[in-house]
Coordinates of C-alpha atoms and ligand atoms in Angstrom, one line a residue:
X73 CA 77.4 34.8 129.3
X74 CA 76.4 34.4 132.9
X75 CA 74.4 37.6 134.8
X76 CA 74.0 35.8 137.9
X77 CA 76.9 35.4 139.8
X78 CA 75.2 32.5 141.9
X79 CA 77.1 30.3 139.0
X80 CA 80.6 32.3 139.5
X81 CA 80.0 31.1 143.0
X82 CA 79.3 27.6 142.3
X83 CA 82.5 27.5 139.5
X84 CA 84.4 29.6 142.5
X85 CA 83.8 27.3 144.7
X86 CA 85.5 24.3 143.2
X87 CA 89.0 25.8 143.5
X88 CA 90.8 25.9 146.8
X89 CA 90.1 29.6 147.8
X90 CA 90.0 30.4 151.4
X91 CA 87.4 32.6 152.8
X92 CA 83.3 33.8 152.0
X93 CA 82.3 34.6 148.5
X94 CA 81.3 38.1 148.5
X95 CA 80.2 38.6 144.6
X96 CA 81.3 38.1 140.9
X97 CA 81.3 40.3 138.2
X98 CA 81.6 39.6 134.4
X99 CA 85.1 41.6 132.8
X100 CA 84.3 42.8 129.2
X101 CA 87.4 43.3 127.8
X102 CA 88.8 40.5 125.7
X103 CA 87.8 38.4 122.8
X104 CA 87.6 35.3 123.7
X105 CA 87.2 34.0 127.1
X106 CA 84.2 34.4 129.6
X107 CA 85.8 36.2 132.3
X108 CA 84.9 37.1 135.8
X109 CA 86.2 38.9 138.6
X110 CA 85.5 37.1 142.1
X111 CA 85.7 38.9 145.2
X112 CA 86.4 37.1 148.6
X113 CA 86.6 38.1 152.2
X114 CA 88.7 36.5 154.6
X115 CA 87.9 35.3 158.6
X116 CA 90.4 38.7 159.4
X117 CA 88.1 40.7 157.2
X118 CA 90.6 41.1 154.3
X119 CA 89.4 41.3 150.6
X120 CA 90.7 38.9 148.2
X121 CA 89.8 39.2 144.2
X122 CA 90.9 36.5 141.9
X123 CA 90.1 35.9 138.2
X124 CA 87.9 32.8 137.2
X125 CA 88.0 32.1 133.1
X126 CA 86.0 29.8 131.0
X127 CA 88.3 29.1 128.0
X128 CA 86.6 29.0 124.9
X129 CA 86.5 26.0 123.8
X130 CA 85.5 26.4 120.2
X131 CA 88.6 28.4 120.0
X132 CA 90.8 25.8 121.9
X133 CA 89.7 22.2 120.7
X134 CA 92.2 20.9 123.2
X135 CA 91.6 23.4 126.7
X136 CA 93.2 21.1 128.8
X137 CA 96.4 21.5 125.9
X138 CA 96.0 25.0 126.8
X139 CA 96.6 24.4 130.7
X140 CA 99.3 22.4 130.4
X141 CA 101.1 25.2 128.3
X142 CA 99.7 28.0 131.1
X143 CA 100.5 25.8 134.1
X144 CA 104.3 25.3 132.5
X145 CA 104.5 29.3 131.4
X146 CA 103.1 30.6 135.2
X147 CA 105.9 28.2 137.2
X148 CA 108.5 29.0 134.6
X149 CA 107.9 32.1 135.0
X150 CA 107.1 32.8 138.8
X151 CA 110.0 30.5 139.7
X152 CA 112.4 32.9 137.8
X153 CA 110.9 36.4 138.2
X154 CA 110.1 36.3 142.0
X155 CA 113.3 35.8 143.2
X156 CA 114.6 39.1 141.4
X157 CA 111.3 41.2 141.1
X158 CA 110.2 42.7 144.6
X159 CA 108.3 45.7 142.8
X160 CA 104.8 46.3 142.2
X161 CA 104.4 43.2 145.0
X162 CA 106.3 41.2 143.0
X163 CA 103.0 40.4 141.1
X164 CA 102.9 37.4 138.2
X165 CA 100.1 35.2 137.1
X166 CA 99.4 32.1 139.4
X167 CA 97.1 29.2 138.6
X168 CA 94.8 28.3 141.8
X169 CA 94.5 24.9 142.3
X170 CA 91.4 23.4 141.7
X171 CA 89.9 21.1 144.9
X172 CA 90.6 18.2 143.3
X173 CA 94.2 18.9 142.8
X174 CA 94.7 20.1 139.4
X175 CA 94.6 23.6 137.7
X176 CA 90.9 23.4 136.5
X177 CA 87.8 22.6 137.1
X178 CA 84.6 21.8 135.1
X179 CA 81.7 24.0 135.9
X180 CA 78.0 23.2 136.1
X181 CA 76.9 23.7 132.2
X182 CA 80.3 22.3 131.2
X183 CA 83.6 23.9 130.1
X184 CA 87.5 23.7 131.6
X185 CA 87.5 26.7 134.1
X186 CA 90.6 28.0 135.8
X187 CA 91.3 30.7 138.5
X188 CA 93.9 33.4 138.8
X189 CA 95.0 35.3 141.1
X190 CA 93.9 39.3 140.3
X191 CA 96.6 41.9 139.5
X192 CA 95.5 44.3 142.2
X193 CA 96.0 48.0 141.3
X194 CA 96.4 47.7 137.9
X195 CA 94.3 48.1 134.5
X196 CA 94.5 47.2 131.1
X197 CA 94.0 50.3 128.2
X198 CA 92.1 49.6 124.8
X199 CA 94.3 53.1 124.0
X200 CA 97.6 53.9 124.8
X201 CA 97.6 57.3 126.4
X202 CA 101.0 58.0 126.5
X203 CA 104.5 57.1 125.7
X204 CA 105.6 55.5 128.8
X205 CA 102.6 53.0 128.5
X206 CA 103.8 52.4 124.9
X207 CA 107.6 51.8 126.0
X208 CA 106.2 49.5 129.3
X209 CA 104.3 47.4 127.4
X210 CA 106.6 46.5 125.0
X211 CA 109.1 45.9 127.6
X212 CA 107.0 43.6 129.5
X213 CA 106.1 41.6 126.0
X214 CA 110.1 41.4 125.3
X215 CA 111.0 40.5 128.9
X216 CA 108.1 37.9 128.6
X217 CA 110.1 36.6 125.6
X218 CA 113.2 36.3 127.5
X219 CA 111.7 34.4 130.6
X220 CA 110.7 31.7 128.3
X221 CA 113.1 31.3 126.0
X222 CA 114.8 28.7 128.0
X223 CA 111.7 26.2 127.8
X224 CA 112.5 23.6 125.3
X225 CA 109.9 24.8 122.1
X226 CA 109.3 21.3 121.7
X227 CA 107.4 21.2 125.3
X228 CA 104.4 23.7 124.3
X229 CA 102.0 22.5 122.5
X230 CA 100.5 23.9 119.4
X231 CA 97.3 24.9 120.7
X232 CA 95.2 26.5 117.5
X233 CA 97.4 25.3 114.4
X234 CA 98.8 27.7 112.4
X235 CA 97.7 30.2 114.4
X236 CA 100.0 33.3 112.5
X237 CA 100.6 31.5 109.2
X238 CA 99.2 34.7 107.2
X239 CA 98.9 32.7 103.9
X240 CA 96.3 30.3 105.4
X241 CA 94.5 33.0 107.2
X242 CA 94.6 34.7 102.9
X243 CA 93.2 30.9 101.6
X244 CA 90.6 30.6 104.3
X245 CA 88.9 34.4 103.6
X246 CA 88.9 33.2 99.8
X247 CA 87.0 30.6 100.7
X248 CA 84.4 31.9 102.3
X249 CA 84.5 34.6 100.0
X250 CA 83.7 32.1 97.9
X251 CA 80.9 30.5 100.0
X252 CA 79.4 33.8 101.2
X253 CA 77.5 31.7 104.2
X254 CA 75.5 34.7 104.6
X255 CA 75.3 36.6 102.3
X256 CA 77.1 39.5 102.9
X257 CA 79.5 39.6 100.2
X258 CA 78.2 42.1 98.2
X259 CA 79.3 45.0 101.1
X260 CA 83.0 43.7 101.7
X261 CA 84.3 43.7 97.9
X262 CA 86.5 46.8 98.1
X263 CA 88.2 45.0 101.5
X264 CA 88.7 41.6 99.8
X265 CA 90.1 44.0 96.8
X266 CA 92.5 45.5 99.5
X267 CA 93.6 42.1 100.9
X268 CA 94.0 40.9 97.3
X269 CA 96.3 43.2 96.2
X270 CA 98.8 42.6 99.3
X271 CA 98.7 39.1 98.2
X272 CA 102.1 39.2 97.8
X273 CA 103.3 40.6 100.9
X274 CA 101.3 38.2 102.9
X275 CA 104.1 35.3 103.5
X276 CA 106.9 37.6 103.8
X277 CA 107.4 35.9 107.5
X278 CA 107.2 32.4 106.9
X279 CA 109.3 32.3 103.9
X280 CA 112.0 33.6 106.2
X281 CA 111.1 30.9 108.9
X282 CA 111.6 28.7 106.0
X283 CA 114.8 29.5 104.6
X284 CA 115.7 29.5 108.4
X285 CA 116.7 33.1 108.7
X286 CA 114.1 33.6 111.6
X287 CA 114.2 31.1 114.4
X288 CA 111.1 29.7 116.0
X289 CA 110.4 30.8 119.6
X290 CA 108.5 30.8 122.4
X291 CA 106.0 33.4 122.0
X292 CA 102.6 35.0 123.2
X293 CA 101.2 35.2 120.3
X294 CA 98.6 37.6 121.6
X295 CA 100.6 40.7 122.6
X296 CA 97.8 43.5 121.9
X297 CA 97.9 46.3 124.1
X298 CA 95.0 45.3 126.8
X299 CA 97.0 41.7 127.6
X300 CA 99.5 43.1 129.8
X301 CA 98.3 44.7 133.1
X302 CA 99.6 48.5 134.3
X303 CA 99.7 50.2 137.6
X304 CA 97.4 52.2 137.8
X305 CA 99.6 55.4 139.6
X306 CA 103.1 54.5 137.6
X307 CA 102.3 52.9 134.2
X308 CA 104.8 50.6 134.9
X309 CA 103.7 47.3 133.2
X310 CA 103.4 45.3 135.7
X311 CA 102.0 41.8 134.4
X312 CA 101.9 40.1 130.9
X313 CA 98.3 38.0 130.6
X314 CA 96.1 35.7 128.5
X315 CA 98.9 33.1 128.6
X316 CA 96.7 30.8 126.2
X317 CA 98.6 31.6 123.0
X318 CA 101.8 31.2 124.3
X319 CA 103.5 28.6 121.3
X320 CA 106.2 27.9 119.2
X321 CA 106.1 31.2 117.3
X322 CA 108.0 34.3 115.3
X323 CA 108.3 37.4 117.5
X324 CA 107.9 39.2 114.5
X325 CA 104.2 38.7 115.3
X326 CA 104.5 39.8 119.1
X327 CA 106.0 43.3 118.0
X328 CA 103.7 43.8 115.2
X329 CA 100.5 43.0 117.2
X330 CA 102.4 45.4 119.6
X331 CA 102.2 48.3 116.7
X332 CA 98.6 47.2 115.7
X333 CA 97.1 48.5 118.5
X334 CA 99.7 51.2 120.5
X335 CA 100.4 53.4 117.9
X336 CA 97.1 54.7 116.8
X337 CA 95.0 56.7 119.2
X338 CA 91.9 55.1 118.4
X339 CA 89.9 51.8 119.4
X340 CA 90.2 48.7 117.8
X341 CA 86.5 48.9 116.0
X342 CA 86.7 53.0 115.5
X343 CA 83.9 53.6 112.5
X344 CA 85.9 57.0 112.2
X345 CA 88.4 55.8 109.7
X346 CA 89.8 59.6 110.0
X347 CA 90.7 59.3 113.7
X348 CA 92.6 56.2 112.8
X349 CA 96.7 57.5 112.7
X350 CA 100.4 56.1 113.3
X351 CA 102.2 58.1 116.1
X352 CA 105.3 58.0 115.5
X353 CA 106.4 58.5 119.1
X354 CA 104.5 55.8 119.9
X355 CA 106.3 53.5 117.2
X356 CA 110.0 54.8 118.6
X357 CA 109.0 53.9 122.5
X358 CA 107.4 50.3 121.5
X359 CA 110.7 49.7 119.3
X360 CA 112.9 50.8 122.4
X361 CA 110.7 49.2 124.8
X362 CA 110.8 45.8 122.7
X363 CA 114.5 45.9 122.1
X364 CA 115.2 46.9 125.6
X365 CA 113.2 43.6 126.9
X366 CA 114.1 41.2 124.6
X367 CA 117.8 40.8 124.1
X368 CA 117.8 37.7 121.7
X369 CA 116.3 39.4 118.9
X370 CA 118.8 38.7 115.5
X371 CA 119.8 41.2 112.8
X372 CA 116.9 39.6 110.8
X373 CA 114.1 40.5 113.2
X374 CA 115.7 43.9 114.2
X375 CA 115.5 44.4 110.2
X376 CA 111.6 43.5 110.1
X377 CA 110.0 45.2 113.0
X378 CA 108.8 48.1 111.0
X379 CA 107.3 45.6 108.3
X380 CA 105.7 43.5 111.4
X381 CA 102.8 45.9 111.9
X382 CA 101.8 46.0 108.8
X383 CA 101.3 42.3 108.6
X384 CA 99.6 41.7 111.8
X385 CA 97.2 44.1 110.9
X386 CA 96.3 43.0 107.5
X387 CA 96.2 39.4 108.9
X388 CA 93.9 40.2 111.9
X389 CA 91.6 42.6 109.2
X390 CA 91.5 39.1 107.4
X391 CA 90.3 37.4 110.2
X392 CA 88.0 39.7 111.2
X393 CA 86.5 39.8 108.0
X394 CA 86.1 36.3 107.5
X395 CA 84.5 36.2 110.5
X396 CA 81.5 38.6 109.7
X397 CA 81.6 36.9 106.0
X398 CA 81.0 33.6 108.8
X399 CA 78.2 35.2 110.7
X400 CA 80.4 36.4 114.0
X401 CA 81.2 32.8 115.2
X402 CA 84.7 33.6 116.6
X403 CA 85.4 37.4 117.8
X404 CA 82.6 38.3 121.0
X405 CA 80.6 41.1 119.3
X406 CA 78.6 43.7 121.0
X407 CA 76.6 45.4 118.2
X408 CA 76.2 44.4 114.7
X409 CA 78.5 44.7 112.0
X410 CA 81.4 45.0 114.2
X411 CA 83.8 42.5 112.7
X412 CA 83.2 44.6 109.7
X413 CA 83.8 47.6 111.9
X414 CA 87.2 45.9 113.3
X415 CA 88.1 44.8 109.7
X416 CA 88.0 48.2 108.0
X417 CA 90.3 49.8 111.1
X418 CA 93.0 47.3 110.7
X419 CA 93.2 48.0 106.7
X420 CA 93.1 51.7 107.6
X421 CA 96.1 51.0 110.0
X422 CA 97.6 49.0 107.1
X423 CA 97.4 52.0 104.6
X424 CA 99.2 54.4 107.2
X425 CA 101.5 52.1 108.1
X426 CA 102.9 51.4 104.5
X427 CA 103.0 55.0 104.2
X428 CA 105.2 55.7 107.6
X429 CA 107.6 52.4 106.4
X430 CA 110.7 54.1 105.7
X431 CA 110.0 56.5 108.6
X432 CA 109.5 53.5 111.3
X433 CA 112.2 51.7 109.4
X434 CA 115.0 54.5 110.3
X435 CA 114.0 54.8 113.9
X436 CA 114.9 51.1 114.3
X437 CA 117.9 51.1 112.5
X438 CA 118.9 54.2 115.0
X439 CA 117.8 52.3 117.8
X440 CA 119.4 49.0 116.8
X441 CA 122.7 50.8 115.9
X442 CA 122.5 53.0 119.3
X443 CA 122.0 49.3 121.0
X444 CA 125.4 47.5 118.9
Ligands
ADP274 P1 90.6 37.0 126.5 O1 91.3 35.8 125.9 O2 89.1 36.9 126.3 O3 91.1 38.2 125.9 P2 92.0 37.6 128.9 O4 92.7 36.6 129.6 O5 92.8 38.6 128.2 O6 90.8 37.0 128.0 O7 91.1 38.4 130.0 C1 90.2 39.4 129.7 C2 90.4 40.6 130.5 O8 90.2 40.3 131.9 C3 91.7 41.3 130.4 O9 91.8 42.2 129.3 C4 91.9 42.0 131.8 O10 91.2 43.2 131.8 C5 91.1 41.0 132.7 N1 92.1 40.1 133.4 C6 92.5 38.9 132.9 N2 93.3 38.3 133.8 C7 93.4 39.2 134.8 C8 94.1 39.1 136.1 N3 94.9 38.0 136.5 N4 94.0 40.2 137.0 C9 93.2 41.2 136.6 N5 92.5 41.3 135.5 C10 92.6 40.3 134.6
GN1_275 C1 91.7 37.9 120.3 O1 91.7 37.1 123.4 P1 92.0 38.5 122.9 O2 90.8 39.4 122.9 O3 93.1 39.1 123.7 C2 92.4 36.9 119.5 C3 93.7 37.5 118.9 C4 93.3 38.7 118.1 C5 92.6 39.7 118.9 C6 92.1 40.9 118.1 C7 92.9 33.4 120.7 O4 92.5 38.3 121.4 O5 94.4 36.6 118.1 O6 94.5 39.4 117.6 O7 91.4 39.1 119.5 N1 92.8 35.7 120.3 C8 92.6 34.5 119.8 O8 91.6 41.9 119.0 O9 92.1 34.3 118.7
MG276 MG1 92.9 39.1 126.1

């Protein structure tokens, strides 16, 4: 992490921004990334923000991979949407170019940085707050879908391999379970117990990939509910975000990360497993909102977005708790034991969600049929 924004300045200064550096502030939200938010003013006095990221690079082995997938995704994208979308200032994701000519730069203590522009008056939410966020978001996820479905799959890269293959995410916990790096086994047994007994569940997706009765698409891959930005006065979703997932994918995966963290009215690492619950309204406007946006979806994913929740979340419980099994080398923490925290929630989340299935299962089929 850097506190002294002399360093933003320095990174800042190696992309071709016009005007005098004013401050830079770290963003907490996210993950992943180390992200900052750098202010500019221009010779007429006007205030400029942009975003300047440091991918992680333990995460992405191959960053500059990652750009060339981003830098294809923005111009896609921009070259589509803002000859169409006027609203909210017609605002999409840019890549600034870095002095040099390309989309990133290298900063002083190393690392592939890149700059954004800044979604100006909008915010991302940890917690939907209402209904129309739910239905926006989604929207914005299908839509996102849509934009890029006509980029040839075989053009993104595969950034982190197998990325949502559930069953390898199942094999690598049991081995660390086995390894117990750290020694902190003994605490987590009645969540590897849980995981265990879902075994079977677990490759429900990819068998279907296999047989071919799901088709491989371009996808985010990272479609929880603080990736896409909101106005601030409307709730309209306004901008999709952290583009550095986007891969050959199911969008089975989207939709279900969708569920993981819309439809309860908690935080992701909530220690109050009783606070944790599955509003249903929530569930109908991010199945309406998904279906709306993305009008590709087959009768095979329409028949498996009330399942998709329920596998995301078991799958990111499993990676969280491998992680604090690993000693927190993956997932930024802020306090301690809060992969452990995280993991717990999203098998909470599970358990509700298994026992809303045939609930969330007839609201789709409405919607699908309402749609047909
Ligand atoms: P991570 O991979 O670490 O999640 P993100 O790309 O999602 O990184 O960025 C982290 C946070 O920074 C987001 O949740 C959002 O609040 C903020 N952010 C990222 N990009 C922008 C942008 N272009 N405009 C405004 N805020 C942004
Ligand atoms: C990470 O980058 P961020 O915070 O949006 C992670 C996702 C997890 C999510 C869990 C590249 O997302 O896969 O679902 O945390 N991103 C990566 O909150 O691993
Ligand atoms: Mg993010």
């Amino acid at each position: 992490m850097i506190n002294d924004d002399s360093h933003i300045k320095d990174v800042a200064s190696e992309f071709a921004i016009a005007g005098e550096f004013i401050e830079g502030e770290e963003v907490h939200s996210g993950h992943i990334n180390a992200t900052y938010k750098a202010t500019f003013k221009n010779d007429d006095g006007r205030i400029h923000r942009y975003i300047i990221q440091r991918i992680n690079e333990k995460v992405f082995k191959d960053p500059l991979a990652v750009m060339r997938n981003v830098e294809m995704v923005t111009s896609h994208i921009n070259s589509k949407v803002l000859r169409v979308k006027r609203d909210s200032g017609g605002q999409t994701l840019s890549l600034y170019p870095a002095r040099g000519g390309s989309f990133f730069a290298s900063g002083r203590g190393g690392g592939i940085w890149r700059c954004y522009n800044f979604i100006e008056g909008c915010r991302t939410y940890e917690v939907v707050a209402n209904t129309r966020q739910a239905y926006q978001a989604a929207h914005a996820f299908g839509s996102f879908q849509d934009l890029v479905s006509d980029i040839p799959v075989e053009d993104i890269e595969e950034t982190i391999a197998d990325f949502h293959n559930t069953p390898k995410r199942y094999d690598r916990l049991m081995r660390v379970v086995d390894m117990d790096p750290c020694g902190r086994l003994a605490e987590v047994t009645a969540e590897v117990d849980f995981v265990v007994a879902r075994k079977a569940i677990l490759s429900k997706f990819i068998d279907l990939e296999k047989r071919g009765d799901l088709p491989v698409r371009i996808t985010h891959n990272d479609t929880k509910i603080n990736n896409v930005m909101m106005d601030v006065e409307s709730d309209e979703a306004v901008c999709v975000i952290d583009l550095d997932t986007v891969m050959p994918g199911l969008s089975l995966y989207d939709f279900g990360d969708l569920v993981r963290t819309a439809v309860s009215p908690t935080a992701e690492d909530e220690r109050d497993l009783s606070k944790i619950d599955v509003r249903m309204p929530m569930f109908e406007a991010l199945a309406e909102g998904y279906i709306d946006g993305c009008h590709c979806l087959c009768d095979v994913e329409l028949d498996n977005l009330a399942f998709a929740g329920i596998l995301i979340s078991l799958e990111t419980g499993m990676r969280f708790l491998t992680d604090h099994l690993e000693g927190d080398m993956y997932f930024k923490i802020q306090q301690d034991g809060q992969n452990l925290d995280r993991a717990r929630t999203q098998f909470r989340l599970v358990e509700l969600l298994e026992e809303h299935q045939a609930e969330m299962q007839n609201c789709v089929r409405c919607l699908a049929k309402a749609r047909s």
